[in-house]
Coordinates of C-alpha atoms in Angstrom, one line a residue:
M1 CA 35.4 -91.3 35.5
N2 CA 34.2 -94.8 36.4
S3 CA 31.3 -93.4 38.5
I4 CA 30.3 -91.1 35.6
G5 CA 30.4 -94.0 33.1
E6 CA 28.4 -96.2 35.5
G7 CA 25.8 -93.4 35.9
L8 CA 25.5 -93.0 32.2
W9 CA 25.1 -96.8 31.8
Q10 CA 22.4 -97.0 34.4
A11 CA 20.6 -94.0 32.9
A12 CA 20.6 -95.8 29.5
Q13 CA 19.3 -98.9 31.2
L14 CA 16.4 -96.9 32.7
I15 CA 15.5 -95.6 29.3
V16 CA 15.7 -98.9 27.5
Q17 CA 13.8 -100.7 30.2
L18 CA 11.1 -98.0 30.2
D19 CA 11.3 -97.4 33.9
S20 CA 7.8 -96.8 35.2
D21 CA 8.6 -93.5 37.0
L22 CA 10.5 -92.3 33.9
V23 CA 7.5 -93.1 31.7
E24 CA 5.0 -91.4 34.1
I25 CA 7.0 -88.2 34.4
T26 CA 7.6 -88.0 30.6
S27 CA 3.9 -88.7 29.9
L28 CA 2.8 -85.9 32.3
S29 CA 5.4 -83.5 30.8
L30 CA 4.0 -84.1 27.3
R31 CA 0.4 -83.8 28.4
V32 CA 1.0 -80.5 30.1
S33 CA 3.2 -79.0 27.4
L34 CA 1.1 -80.2 24.5
G35 CA -2.1 -78.9 26.3
A36 CA -0.5 -75.5 26.9
T37 CA 0.7 -75.4 23.3
I38 CA -2.7 -76.1 21.9
V39 CA -4.4 -73.4 24.1
A40 CA -1.6 -70.9 23.4
S41 CA -1.8 -71.5 19.7
A42 CA -5.5 -71.0 19.7
I43 CA -4.9 -67.6 21.3
G44 CA -1.6 -66.6 19.8
L45 CA -2.0 -67.5 16.1
P46 CA -5.2 -65.5 15.5
L47 CA -3.8 -62.6 17.6
G48 CA -0.7 -62.5 15.5
A49 CA -2.7 -62.5 12.3
W50 CA -5.1 -59.9 13.6
L51 CA -2.2 -57.6 14.5
A52 CA -0.7 -58.1 11.0
V53 CA -3.9 -57.2 9.2
N54 CA -5.4 -54.4 11.3
R55 CA -4.2 -50.9 11.8
F56 CA -5.2 -48.9 14.9
P57 CA -3.6 -46.1 16.9
A58 CA -1.9 -48.2 19.6
R59 CA -0.8 -51.0 17.2
R60 CA 2.9 -50.3 17.5
L61 CA 2.6 -50.2 21.3
V62 CA 0.8 -53.5 21.4
I63 CA 3.4 -55.2 19.2
A64 CA 6.2 -53.8 21.3
L65 CA 4.5 -55.0 24.5
L66 CA 4.0 -58.4 22.9
N67 CA 7.6 -58.7 22.0
A68 CA 8.6 -57.6 25.5
L69 CA 6.4 -60.3 27.0
M70 CA 8.5 -62.9 25.2
G71 CA 11.2 -62.2 27.8
L72 CA 8.9 -62.3 30.8
P73 CA 10.7 -64.2 33.6
P74 CA 9.0 -67.6 34.2
V75 CA 9.3 -67.3 37.9
V76 CA 7.4 -64.0 37.8
V77 CA 4.7 -65.8 35.8
G78 CA 4.6 -68.6 38.4
L79 CA 4.3 -66.1 41.2
M80 CA 1.4 -64.3 39.5
V81 CA -0.4 -67.5 38.8
Y82 CA 0.2 -68.8 42.3
V83 CA -1.2 -65.6 43.8
I84 CA -4.3 -65.8 41.6
F85 CA -5.1 -69.4 42.4
S86 CA -4.0 -69.5 46.0
R87 CA -6.7 -69.9 48.7
S88 CA -6.7 -66.1 49.3
G89 CA -6.6 -65.3 45.6
P90 CA -9.5 -64.4 43.4
L91 CA -9.7 -67.9 41.8
G92 CA -8.7 -69.9 44.8
V93 CA -12.2 -71.3 45.1
L94 CA -11.4 -73.4 42.0
G95 CA -8.8 -75.4 43.9
L96 CA -6.5 -75.7 40.9
L97 CA -3.2 -74.9 42.7
F98 CA -0.7 -77.8 42.6
T99 CA -2.6 -79.5 39.8
P100 CA -1.6 -80.1 36.1
T101 CA -4.3 -77.7 35.1
V102 CA -2.7 -74.7 36.7
M103 CA 0.7 -75.8 35.3
V104 CA -0.9 -75.6 31.8
I105 CA -2.2 -72.2 32.6
A106 CA 1.2 -71.0 33.7
Q107 CA 2.8 -72.3 30.5
V108 CA 0.1 -70.7 28.4
V109 CA 0.9 -67.3 29.8
I110 CA 4.6 -67.9 29.1
I111 CA 4.4 -69.2 25.5
T112 CA 1.4 -67.3 24.1
P113 CA 3.5 -64.1 23.5
I114 CA 6.2 -66.2 21.7
I115 CA 3.7 -67.9 19.4
A116 CA 1.8 -64.6 18.7
S117 CA 5.0 -62.7 18.0
V118 CA 6.4 -65.4 15.6
A119 CA 2.9 -65.6 13.9
H120 CA 2.8 -61.9 13.5
Q121 CA 6.1 -61.8 11.8
A122 CA 5.1 -64.6 9.4
I123 CA 1.6 -63.2 8.6
R124 CA 2.9 -59.7 8.1
E125 CA 5.1 -60.8 5.3
L126 CA 2.3 -62.9 3.8
W127 CA -0.1 -60.0 4.1
A128 CA 2.2 -57.8 2.1
D129 CA 1.8 -60.3 -0.8
Y130 CA -2.0 -60.9 -0.4
H131 CA -3.0 -57.3 0.5
D132 CA -4.1 -56.1 -2.9
L133 CA -5.8 -59.4 -3.9
L134 CA -7.9 -59.6 -0.7
I135 CA -8.8 -56.0 -0.8
S136 CA -9.9 -56.3 -4.4
L137 CA -12.0 -59.3 -3.5
Q138 CA -13.7 -57.2 -0.8
A139 CA -12.9 -59.9 1.8
T140 CA -14.0 -59.1 5.3
R141 CA -11.5 -58.7 8.1
W142 CA -12.0 -62.3 9.4
Q143 CA -12.0 -63.7 5.9
R144 CA -8.6 -62.1 5.4
I145 CA -7.3 -63.6 8.7
R146 CA -8.6 -67.1 7.9
T147 CA -7.0 -67.0 4.5
L148 CA -3.7 -65.8 5.8
L149 CA -3.8 -68.4 8.6
W150 CA -4.4 -71.2 6.1
D151 CA -1.9 -70.2 3.6
G152 CA 0.7 -69.5 6.3
R153 CA 0.1 -72.7 8.1
R154 CA 3.6 -74.0 7.7
A155 CA 5.2 -71.0 9.3
L156 CA 2.4 -71.0 12.0
M157 CA 3.2 -74.6 12.8
T158 CA 6.8 -73.5 13.3
A159 CA 5.5 -70.9 15.8
S160 CA 3.6 -73.5 17.7
L161 CA 6.5 -75.9 17.8
A162 CA 8.7 -73.1 19.1
G163 CA 6.2 -72.5 21.9
F164 CA 6.2 -76.2 22.7
G165 CA 10.0 -76.3 22.8
R166 CA 9.9 -73.4 25.3
A167 CA 7.1 -75.1 27.4
I168 CA 8.7 -78.5 27.7
G169 CA 11.9 -77.0 29.1
E170 CA 10.2 -74.8 31.7
V171 CA 11.0 -75.3 35.3
G172 CA 10.7 -72.1 37.4
A173 CA 6.9 -71.4 37.0
I174 CA 6.1 -75.1 37.0
M175 CA 7.9 -75.6 40.3
I176 CA 6.0 -72.7 41.9
V177 CA 2.5 -73.6 40.8
G178 CA 2.8 -77.4 40.6
G179 CA 4.8 -78.1 43.7
N180 CA 6.7 -81.0 42.1
I181 CA 4.4 -83.6 43.8
D182 CA 5.2 -87.2 43.1
H183 CA 2.7 -89.0 40.9
A184 CA 0.8 -85.8 40.5
T185 CA 2.7 -82.7 39.2
R186 CA 6.2 -83.9 38.7
V187 CA 7.5 -83.3 35.2
L188 CA 10.9 -83.7 33.5
T189 CA 12.5 -80.4 34.5
T190 CA 11.4 -80.4 38.1
A191 CA 12.2 -84.1 38.5
I192 CA 15.8 -83.5 37.2
A193 CA 16.2 -80.7 39.8
L194 CA 14.9 -83.0 42.5
E195 CA 16.9 -86.1 41.5
T196 CA 20.1 -84.1 41.2
G197 CA 19.6 -82.6 44.7
K198 CA 19.1 -86.2 46.1
G199 CA 22.2 -87.4 44.4
E200 CA 20.3 -89.9 42.2
F201 CA 22.3 -89.0 39.1
E202 CA 21.3 -92.0 37.1
M203 CA 17.6 -91.0 37.1
A204 CA 18.5 -87.3 36.6
L205 CA 20.6 -88.3 33.6
A206 CA 17.9 -90.5 32.2
L207 CA 15.4 -87.7 32.5
G208 CA 17.9 -85.3 31.0
F209 CA 18.4 -87.6 28.0
V210 CA 14.7 -87.8 27.4
L211 CA 14.4 -84.0 27.6
I212 CA 17.3 -83.5 25.2
G213 CA 15.6 -86.1 22.8
L214 CA 12.4 -84.1 22.9
A215 CA 14.3 -80.9 22.2
I216 CA 16.1 -82.4 19.3
A217 CA 12.8 -83.8 17.9
V218 CA 11.2 -80.3 18.1
N219 CA 14.2 -78.7 16.4
L220 CA 14.1 -81.4 13.6
A221 CA 10.4 -80.7 13.1
L222 CA 11.2 -77.0 12.9
H223 CA 13.9 -77.7 10.4
F224 CA 11.7 -79.7 8.1
L225 CA 8.6 -77.5 8.4
S226 CA 10.6 -74.4 7.6
R227 CA 12.4 -76.1 4.8
T228 CA 15.8 -74.9 5.8
E229 CA 17.4 -76.9 3.1
R230 CA 16.0 -76.6 -0.5
G231 CA 17.8 -78.7 -2.9
A232 CA 21.5 -77.9 -2.6
R233 CA 20.8 -74.7 -0.9
W234 CA 21.5 -74.3 2.8

């Protein structure tokens, strides 16, 4: 118990003292995950709205596929991205493997279906309320989508934050395509795995506390944006 308490104390000291390695790893994690969230939101939010507004023969199949991709194993995504960007892959000439850029790409593949699916559910409910009004105004397809995206911005922000929460905790795909290179591609999750394997529990705990703090911050943001509490109502 003494060693556990000592490890917790040292981990707290690393956080309070803003250890340089801890700050560097956290900073890279935030840059990668925020970058992936922005790109995935730019793709997923309009896609979810488009699926809610449009009717076409394969629509149900596309929605089912989108929902299925939400459970796509991250290690499989990492393997696919690795093959594409490896030296013998079709995009190997770009030299992006084991860089933060390819880590962003892997996270975009993972979280885009999540954001698009949540956005589709939110916009579908909003479309049911706005349908008659927008049709009567003879709004074009893209005008309808823009209107729904703007009026549903609170729910769509929740979708983006859900994607960010998934991205910041990702380890499998990031380990494969990023390589966990010190001062280059090492992020919170991969650093925790490495430090635990080395027996450096104080650093692993400090990184874990930071990751938990980020997860709590995301959930609090989701709580306030979705207005879980309204007055005395839970």
